[in-house]
Amino acid sequence: MSAPASKTIGDLNGKWVLNKTLSDPVDPALTLQGVSWFVRKAIGAATVTLDVKQYKGAPAPPSESTDLVTRIDIQQIATAGVKGTAENRCLDYVFREHSDWLFGRVRGRSRFITAEELAAFAAPDGPARKDEIIEDDFVARDWLEDDAEKTGPDGQTHVLNHVESLDADWTAVQVWGFQDVGGERRYVRNIVVAKGEKFVSFKMVYDWIPE
């Protein structure tokens, strides 16, 4: 189901299910991340649902700030016997370490980002290319950028996530937002996983689940 107009980057609260038909395969990225064949096949067979809670709260450590920040807590619920995972993000762009059964030890940071900032981030002379965590501007492509999407605290249209593996030497860049997919407005993640000189770019497209 397409996303209702009330669901924006400023309010992702609710449940979303991965649409495998509209999404790109995730297996190449999981392979690059060192996930085993058995686990990859189980994930491929599973239905994955995101249960999202977005709110203002105190930032998690190591931040010592007393200012409230946007927090996005996501429980990923899977079928086919696949154990779920949690994504808990503070949008202050401070690195925080996390460990789970699927990806091991990682550190990640997140923030809201405008279309202009995203274009600069992914530009040939931008920081992401210089750091070799992306190879082109894939993460900045295909987004809806009209005024109705500018619902971040300062009119941003996306969330940028940057994750680094502490065990397997890969990185992942995710940009969240909304795109027109087959004539319908959808919540989408543009993702690039990189390791060494290898890059895997793919989209994850979600259906909205009404209450």
PDB file of C-alpha atoms in Angstrom:
ATOM      1  CA  MET A   1       0.000   0.000   0.000  1.00  0.00           C
ATOM      2  CA  SER A   2       1.243   3.486  -0.828  1.00  0.00           C
ATOM      3  CA  ALA A   3       2.190   5.842   1.987  1.00  0.00           C
ATOM      4  CA  PRO A   4      -0.548   8.211   3.158  1.00  0.00           C
ATOM      5  CA  ALA A   5       0.174  11.931   2.914  1.00  0.00           C
ATOM      6  CA  SER A   6       0.405  12.092   6.713  1.00  0.00           C
ATOM      7  CA  LYS A   7       3.468   9.816   6.706  1.00  0.00           C
ATOM      8  CA  THR A   8       6.635  11.813   6.035  1.00  0.00           C
ATOM      9  CA  ILE A   9      10.270  11.837   7.125  1.00  0.00           C
ATOM     10  CA  GLY A  10       9.039  13.859  10.110  1.00  0.00           C
ATOM     11  CA  ASP A  11       6.576  11.117  11.101  1.00  0.00           C
ATOM     12  CA  LEU A  12       7.422   7.528  10.192  1.00  0.00           C
ATOM     13  CA  ASN A  13       5.463   6.156  13.154  1.00  0.00           C
ATOM     14  CA  GLY A  14       3.600   2.944  12.441  1.00  0.00           C
ATOM     15  CA  LYS A  15       4.249  -0.298  10.608  1.00  0.00           C
ATOM     16  CA  TRP A  16       5.853  -0.831   7.205  1.00  0.00           C
ATOM     17  CA  VAL A  17       6.431  -4.126   5.394  1.00  0.00           C
ATOM     18  CA  LEU A  18       9.190  -4.667   2.830  1.00  0.00           C
ATOM     19  CA  ASN A  19       7.763  -5.065  -0.683  1.00  0.00           C
ATOM     20  CA  LYS A  20      10.079  -7.631  -2.259  1.00  0.00           C
ATOM     21  CA  THR A  21       8.567  -7.205  -5.711  1.00  0.00           C
ATOM     22  CA  LEU A  22       9.363  -3.486  -5.837  1.00  0.00           C
ATOM     23  CA  SER A  23      12.671  -3.726  -3.943  1.00  0.00           C
ATOM     24  CA  ASP A  24      16.061  -4.782  -5.281  1.00  0.00           C
ATOM     25  CA  PRO A  25      17.596  -8.082  -4.094  1.00  0.00           C
ATOM     26  CA  VAL A  26      19.455  -7.769  -0.793  1.00  0.00           C
ATOM     27  CA  ASP A  27      21.506 -10.958  -1.205  1.00  0.00           C
ATOM     28  CA  PRO A  28      24.501  -9.291  -2.952  1.00  0.00           C
ATOM     29  CA  ALA A  29      24.841  -6.783  -0.105  1.00  0.00           C
ATOM     30  CA  LEU A  30      24.505  -9.452   2.590  1.00  0.00           C
ATOM     31  CA  THR A  31      27.168 -11.491   0.810  1.00  0.00           C
ATOM     32  CA  LEU A  32      29.545  -8.520   0.844  1.00  0.00           C
ATOM     33  CA  GLN A  33      28.804  -8.076   4.556  1.00  0.00           C
ATOM     34  CA  GLY A  34      29.862 -11.656   5.246  1.00  0.00           C
ATOM     35  CA  VAL A  35      26.427 -13.064   6.105  1.00  0.00           C
ATOM     36  CA  SER A  36      26.320 -16.848   5.672  1.00  0.00           C
ATOM     37  CA  TRP A  37      24.494 -18.571   2.808  1.00  0.00           C
ATOM     38  CA  PHE A  38      22.040 -20.225   5.218  1.00  0.00           C
ATOM     39  CA  VAL A  39      21.091 -16.931   6.880  1.00  0.00           C
ATOM     40  CA  ARG A  40      20.841 -15.152   3.512  1.00  0.00           C
ATOM     41  CA  LYS A  41      18.400 -17.745   2.215  1.00  0.00           C
ATOM     42  CA  ALA A  42      16.301 -17.508   5.367  1.00  0.00           C
ATOM     43  CA  ILE A  43      16.175 -13.721   5.075  1.00  0.00           C
ATOM     44  CA  GLY A  44      15.202 -14.060   1.415  1.00  0.00           C
ATOM     45  CA  ALA A  45      12.239 -16.218   2.385  1.00  0.00           C
ATOM     46  CA  ALA A  46      11.098 -14.028   5.280  1.00  0.00           C
ATOM     47  CA  THR A  47       8.541 -11.250   5.415  1.00  0.00           C
ATOM     48  CA  VAL A  48      10.156  -8.274   7.150  1.00  0.00           C
ATOM     49  CA  THR A  49       8.050  -5.687   8.987  1.00  0.00           C
ATOM     50  CA  LEU A  50       9.291  -2.453  10.558  1.00  0.00           C
ATOM     51  CA  ASP A  51       7.529  -1.231  13.700  1.00  0.00           C
ATOM     52  CA  VAL A  52       8.617   2.409  13.945  1.00  0.00           C
ATOM     53  CA  LYS A  53       8.484   4.787  16.900  1.00  0.00           C
ATOM     54  CA  GLN A  54       9.670   8.337  16.140  1.00  0.00           C
ATOM     55  CA  TYR A  55       9.808  10.891  18.942  1.00  0.00           C
ATOM     56  CA  LYS A  56      11.797  13.604  20.703  1.00  0.00           C
ATOM     57  CA  GLY A  57      14.015  12.431  23.526  1.00  0.00           C
ATOM     58  CA  ALA A  58      17.323  12.835  25.308  1.00  0.00           C
ATOM     59  CA  PRO A  59      20.268  11.646  23.199  1.00  0.00           C
ATOM     60  CA  ALA A  60      21.832   8.305  24.074  1.00  0.00           C
ATOM     61  CA  PRO A  61      25.462   8.070  25.259  1.00  0.00           C
ATOM     62  CA  PRO A  62      28.172   9.012  24.428  1.00  0.00           C
ATOM     63  CA  SER A  63      26.435  12.365  23.897  1.00  0.00           C
ATOM     64  CA  GLU A  64      26.290  14.459  27.059  1.00  0.00           C
ATOM     65  CA  SER A  65      23.950  17.061  25.552  1.00  0.00           C
ATOM     66  CA  THR A  66      20.774  17.952  27.445  1.00  0.00           C
ATOM     67  CA  ASP A  67      19.005  19.098  24.267  1.00  0.00           C
ATOM     68  CA  LEU A  68      16.229  16.892  22.954  1.00  0.00           C
ATOM     69  CA  VAL A  69      16.849  15.183  19.613  1.00  0.00           C
ATOM     70  CA  THR A  70      14.697  13.178  17.235  1.00  0.00           C
ATOM     71  CA  ARG A  71      14.949   9.488  17.997  1.00  0.00           C
ATOM     72  CA  ILE A  72      13.748   6.687  15.732  1.00  0.00           C
ATOM     73  CA  ASP A  73      13.407   3.251  17.345  1.00  0.00           C
ATOM     74  CA  ILE A  74      12.630   0.426  14.915  1.00  0.00           C
ATOM     75  CA  GLN A  75      11.892  -3.199  15.664  1.00  0.00           C
ATOM     76  CA  GLN A  76      12.435  -5.354  12.583  1.00  0.00           C
ATOM     77  CA  ILE A  77      10.099  -8.321  12.832  1.00  0.00           C
ATOM     78  CA  ALA A  78      10.705 -11.262  10.480  1.00  0.00           C
ATOM     79  CA  THR A  79       8.908 -14.490   9.654  1.00  0.00           C
ATOM     80  CA  ALA A  80      10.346 -17.853   8.473  1.00  0.00           C
ATOM     81  CA  GLY A  81      12.152 -18.356  11.774  1.00  0.00           C
ATOM     82  CA  VAL A  82      14.448 -15.374  11.285  1.00  0.00           C
ATOM     83  CA  LYS A  83      15.273 -13.517  14.488  1.00  0.00           C
ATOM     84  CA  GLY A  84      14.415  -9.828  14.425  1.00  0.00           C
ATOM     85  CA  THR A  85      16.780  -6.917  14.964  1.00  0.00           C
ATOM     86  CA  ALA A  86      16.498  -3.419  16.409  1.00  0.00           C
ATOM     87  CA  GLU A  87      17.461  -0.094  14.841  1.00  0.00           C
ATOM     88  CA  ASN A  88      17.653   2.643  17.478  1.00  0.00           C
ATOM     89  CA  ARG A  89      18.820   5.935  16.014  1.00  0.00           C
ATOM     90  CA  CYS A  90      19.505   9.379  17.514  1.00  0.00           C
ATOM     91  CA  LEU A  91      19.530  11.991  14.777  1.00  0.00           C
ATOM     92  CA  ASP A  92      22.466  14.027  16.085  1.00  0.00           C
ATOM     93  CA  TYR A  93      25.174  12.450  13.851  1.00  0.00           C
ATOM     94  CA  VAL A  94      27.168  11.102  16.781  1.00  0.00           C
ATOM     95  CA  PHE A  95      28.720   7.645  16.326  1.00  0.00           C
ATOM     96  CA  ARG A  96      27.295   4.984  18.650  1.00  0.00           C
ATOM     97  CA  GLU A  97      28.309   1.347  18.898  1.00  0.00           C
ATOM     98  CA  HIS A  98      25.804  -1.480  18.611  1.00  0.00           C
ATOM     99  CA  SER A  99      25.938  -5.247  18.283  1.00  0.00           C
ATOM    100  CA  ASP A 100      23.419  -7.764  16.973  1.00  0.00           C
ATOM    101  CA  TRP A 101      23.316 -11.383  15.816  1.00  0.00           C
ATOM    102  CA  LEU A 102      23.210 -10.515  12.101  1.00  0.00           C
ATOM    103  CA  PHE A 103      25.932  -7.895  11.568  1.00  0.00           C
ATOM    104  CA  GLY A 104      28.069  -8.206  14.696  1.00  0.00           C
ATOM    105  CA  ARG A 105      29.675  -5.089  16.136  1.00  0.00           C
ATOM    106  CA  VAL A 106      29.024  -1.863  14.258  1.00  0.00           C
ATOM    107  CA  ARG A 107      29.032   1.852  14.913  1.00  0.00           C
ATOM    108  CA  GLY A 108      26.576   4.210  13.264  1.00  0.00           C
ATOM    109  CA  ARG A 109      25.344   7.773  13.132  1.00  0.00           C
ATOM    110  CA  SER A 110      22.231   9.433  11.698  1.00  0.00           C
ATOM    111  CA  ARG A 111      20.860  12.876  10.914  1.00  0.00           C
ATOM    112  CA  PHE A 112      18.235  14.721   8.921  1.00  0.00           C
ATOM    113  CA  ILE A 113      19.510  16.038   5.572  1.00  0.00           C
ATOM    114  CA  THR A 114      18.172  18.344   2.873  1.00  0.00           C
ATOM    115  CA  ALA A 115      18.172  17.601  -0.851  1.00  0.00           C
ATOM    116  CA  GLU A 116      20.947  20.137  -1.349  1.00  0.00           C
ATOM    117  CA  GLU A 117      23.075  18.676   1.447  1.00  0.00           C
ATOM    118  CA  LEU A 118      22.527  15.179   0.086  1.00  0.00           C
ATOM    119  CA  ALA A 119      23.599  16.235  -3.412  1.00  0.00           C
ATOM    120  CA  ALA A 120      26.784  17.739  -1.962  1.00  0.00           C
ATOM    121  CA  PHE A 121      27.395  14.639   0.181  1.00  0.00           C
ATOM    122  CA  ALA A 122      27.225  12.375  -2.900  1.00  0.00           C
ATOM    123  CA  ALA A 123      28.932  14.715  -5.388  1.00  0.00           C
ATOM    124  CA  PRO A 124      32.186  13.639  -7.111  1.00  0.00           C
ATOM    125  CA  ASP A 125      34.146  15.947  -4.788  1.00  0.00           C
ATOM    126  CA  GLY A 126      31.875  15.309  -1.785  1.00  0.00           C
ATOM    127  CA  PRO A 127      32.863  13.650   1.491  1.00  0.00           C
ATOM    128  CA  ALA A 128      31.226  10.285   0.778  1.00  0.00           C
ATOM    129  CA  ARG A 129      33.155   9.803  -2.472  1.00  0.00           C
ATOM    130  CA  LYS A 130      36.396  10.979  -0.874  1.00  0.00           C
ATOM    131  CA  ASP A 131      35.908   8.477   1.960  1.00  0.00           C
ATOM    132  CA  GLU A 132      35.069   5.787  -0.636  1.00  0.00           C
ATOM    133  CA  ILE A 133      31.831   4.755   1.056  1.00  0.00           C
ATOM    134  CA  ILE A 134      29.881   5.306  -2.192  1.00  0.00           C
ATOM    135  CA  GLU A 135      30.974   5.144  -5.840  1.00  0.00           C
ATOM    136  CA  ASP A 136      28.345   7.423  -7.464  1.00  0.00           C
ATOM    137  CA  ASP A 137      25.281   9.500  -6.612  1.00  0.00           C
ATOM    138  CA  PHE A 138      22.876   6.546  -6.250  1.00  0.00           C
ATOM    139  CA  VAL A 139      21.851   7.538  -2.715  1.00  0.00           C
ATOM    140  CA  ALA A 140      20.714  10.966  -3.984  1.00  0.00           C
ATOM    141  CA  ARG A 141      18.567   9.731  -6.888  1.00  0.00           C
ATOM    142  CA  ASP A 142      14.791   9.524  -7.487  1.00  0.00           C
ATOM    143  CA  TRP A 143      13.541  11.331  -4.383  1.00  0.00           C
ATOM    144  CA  LEU A 144      10.383  13.384  -4.018  1.00  0.00           C
ATOM    145  CA  GLU A 145      11.505  16.845  -2.947  1.00  0.00           C
ATOM    146  CA  ASP A 146       8.395  19.035  -3.033  1.00  0.00           C
ATOM    147  CA  ASP A 147       7.325  21.215  -0.116  1.00  0.00           C
ATOM    148  CA  ALA A 148       5.065  18.515   1.323  1.00  0.00           C
ATOM    149  CA  GLU A 149       8.151  16.352   1.942  1.00  0.00           C
ATOM    150  CA  LYS A 150      10.065  19.046   3.848  1.00  0.00           C
ATOM    151  CA  THR A 151       9.005  17.882   7.301  1.00  0.00           C
ATOM    152  CA  GLY A 152      12.336  17.551   9.090  1.00  0.00           C
ATOM    153  CA  PRO A 153      12.996  20.039  11.921  1.00  0.00           C
ATOM    154  CA  ASP A 154      14.551  22.533   9.480  1.00  0.00           C
ATOM    155  CA  GLY A 155      12.731  21.526   6.320  1.00  0.00           C
ATOM    156  CA  GLN A 156      14.810  18.435   5.564  1.00  0.00           C
ATOM    157  CA  THR A 157      13.418  15.694   3.330  1.00  0.00           C
ATOM    158  CA  HIS A 158      15.625  12.714   4.277  1.00  0.00           C
ATOM    159  CA  VAL A 159      17.401  10.807   7.010  1.00  0.00           C
ATOM    160  CA  LEU A 160      21.044   9.930   6.354  1.00  0.00           C
ATOM    161  CA  ASN A 161      22.536   6.895   8.112  1.00  0.00           C
ATOM    162  CA  HIS A 162      26.232   5.939   8.028  1.00  0.00           C
ATOM    163  CA  VAL A 163      27.303   2.598   9.519  1.00  0.00           C
ATOM    164  CA  GLU A 164      30.764   1.044   9.840  1.00  0.00           C
ATOM    165  CA  SER A 165      31.403  -2.602  10.702  1.00  0.00           C
ATOM    166  CA  LEU A 166      33.901  -3.067  13.545  1.00  0.00           C
ATOM    167  CA  ASP A 167      34.366  -6.757  12.715  1.00  0.00           C
ATOM    168  CA  ALA A 168      34.094  -7.196   8.941  1.00  0.00           C
ATOM    169  CA  ASP A 169      35.468  -3.947   7.450  1.00  0.00           C
ATOM    170  CA  TRP A 170      32.368  -2.911   5.470  1.00  0.00           C
ATOM    171  CA  THR A 171      30.431   0.348   5.458  1.00  0.00           C
ATOM    172  CA  ALA A 172      26.806   1.104   4.669  1.00  0.00           C
ATOM    173  CA  VAL A 173      25.148   4.378   3.704  1.00  0.00           C
ATOM    174  CA  GLN A 174      21.368   4.568   3.869  1.00  0.00           C
ATOM    175  CA  VAL A 175      19.174   7.477   2.830  1.00  0.00           C
ATOM    176  CA  TRP A 176      15.509   7.354   3.807  1.00  0.00           C
ATOM    177  CA  GLY A 177      12.692   9.299   2.192  1.00  0.00           C
ATOM    178  CA  PHE A 178       9.800   9.001  -0.238  1.00  0.00           C
ATOM    179  CA  GLN A 179       9.769   8.204  -3.946  1.00  0.00           C
ATOM    180  CA  ASP A 180       7.243   7.741  -6.724  1.00  0.00           C
ATOM    181  CA  VAL A 181       7.332   4.006  -7.431  1.00  0.00           C
ATOM    182  CA  GLY A 182       5.004   2.871 -10.197  1.00  0.00           C
ATOM    183  CA  GLY A 183       2.855   5.958  -9.777  1.00  0.00           C
ATOM    184  CA  GLU A 184       2.506   5.552  -6.001  1.00  0.00           C
ATOM    185  CA  ARG A 185       4.244   7.423  -3.191  1.00  0.00           C
ATOM    186  CA  ARG A 186       6.342   4.954  -1.191  1.00  0.00           C
ATOM    187  CA  TYR A 187       8.724   4.977   1.749  1.00  0.00           C
ATOM    188  CA  VAL A 188      12.123   3.983   0.290  1.00  0.00           C
ATOM    189  CA  ARG A 189      15.668   3.429   1.472  1.00  0.00           C
ATOM    190  CA  ASN A 190      18.515   3.946  -1.015  1.00  0.00           C
ATOM    191  CA  ILE A 191      21.440   1.904   0.315  1.00  0.00           C
ATOM    192  CA  VAL A 192      25.078   1.414  -0.629  1.00  0.00           C
ATOM    193  CA  VAL A 193      27.224  -1.254   1.040  1.00  0.00           C
ATOM    194  CA  ALA A 194      30.968  -0.975   0.396  1.00  0.00           C
ATOM    195  CA  LYS A 195      33.968  -3.131   1.204  1.00  0.00           C
ATOM    196  CA  GLY A 196      37.373  -2.526  -0.295  1.00  0.00           C
ATOM    197  CA  GLU A 197      36.808  -1.674  -3.957  1.00  0.00           C
ATOM    198  CA  LYS A 198      33.402  -3.396  -4.120  1.00  0.00           C
ATOM    199  CA  PHE A 199      30.063  -1.561  -3.914  1.00  0.00           C
ATOM    200  CA  VAL A 200      26.480  -2.847  -3.874  1.00  0.00           C
ATOM    201  CA  SER A 201      23.677  -0.323  -4.426  1.00  0.00           C
ATOM    202  CA  PHE A 202      20.033  -1.249  -3.915  1.00  0.00           C
ATOM    203  CA  LYS A 203      16.593   0.082  -2.978  1.00  0.00           C
ATOM    204  CA  MET A 204      14.303  -1.174  -0.246  1.00  0.00           C
ATOM    205  CA  VAL A 205      10.677  -0.198  -0.916  1.00  0.00           C
ATOM    206  CA  TYR A 206       8.025  -0.455   1.794  1.00  0.00           C
ATOM    207  CA  ASP A 207       4.250  -0.816   1.970  1.00  0.00           C
ATOM    208  CA  TRP A 208       2.346   1.110   4.628  1.00  0.00           C
ATOM    209  CA  ILE A 209       0.274  -1.078   6.969  1.00  0.00           C
ATOM    210  CA  PRO A 210      -2.845   0.799   8.166  1.00  0.00           C
ATOM    211  CA  GLU A 211      -3.826   0.543  11.823  1.00  0.00           C
TER     212      GLU A 211
END
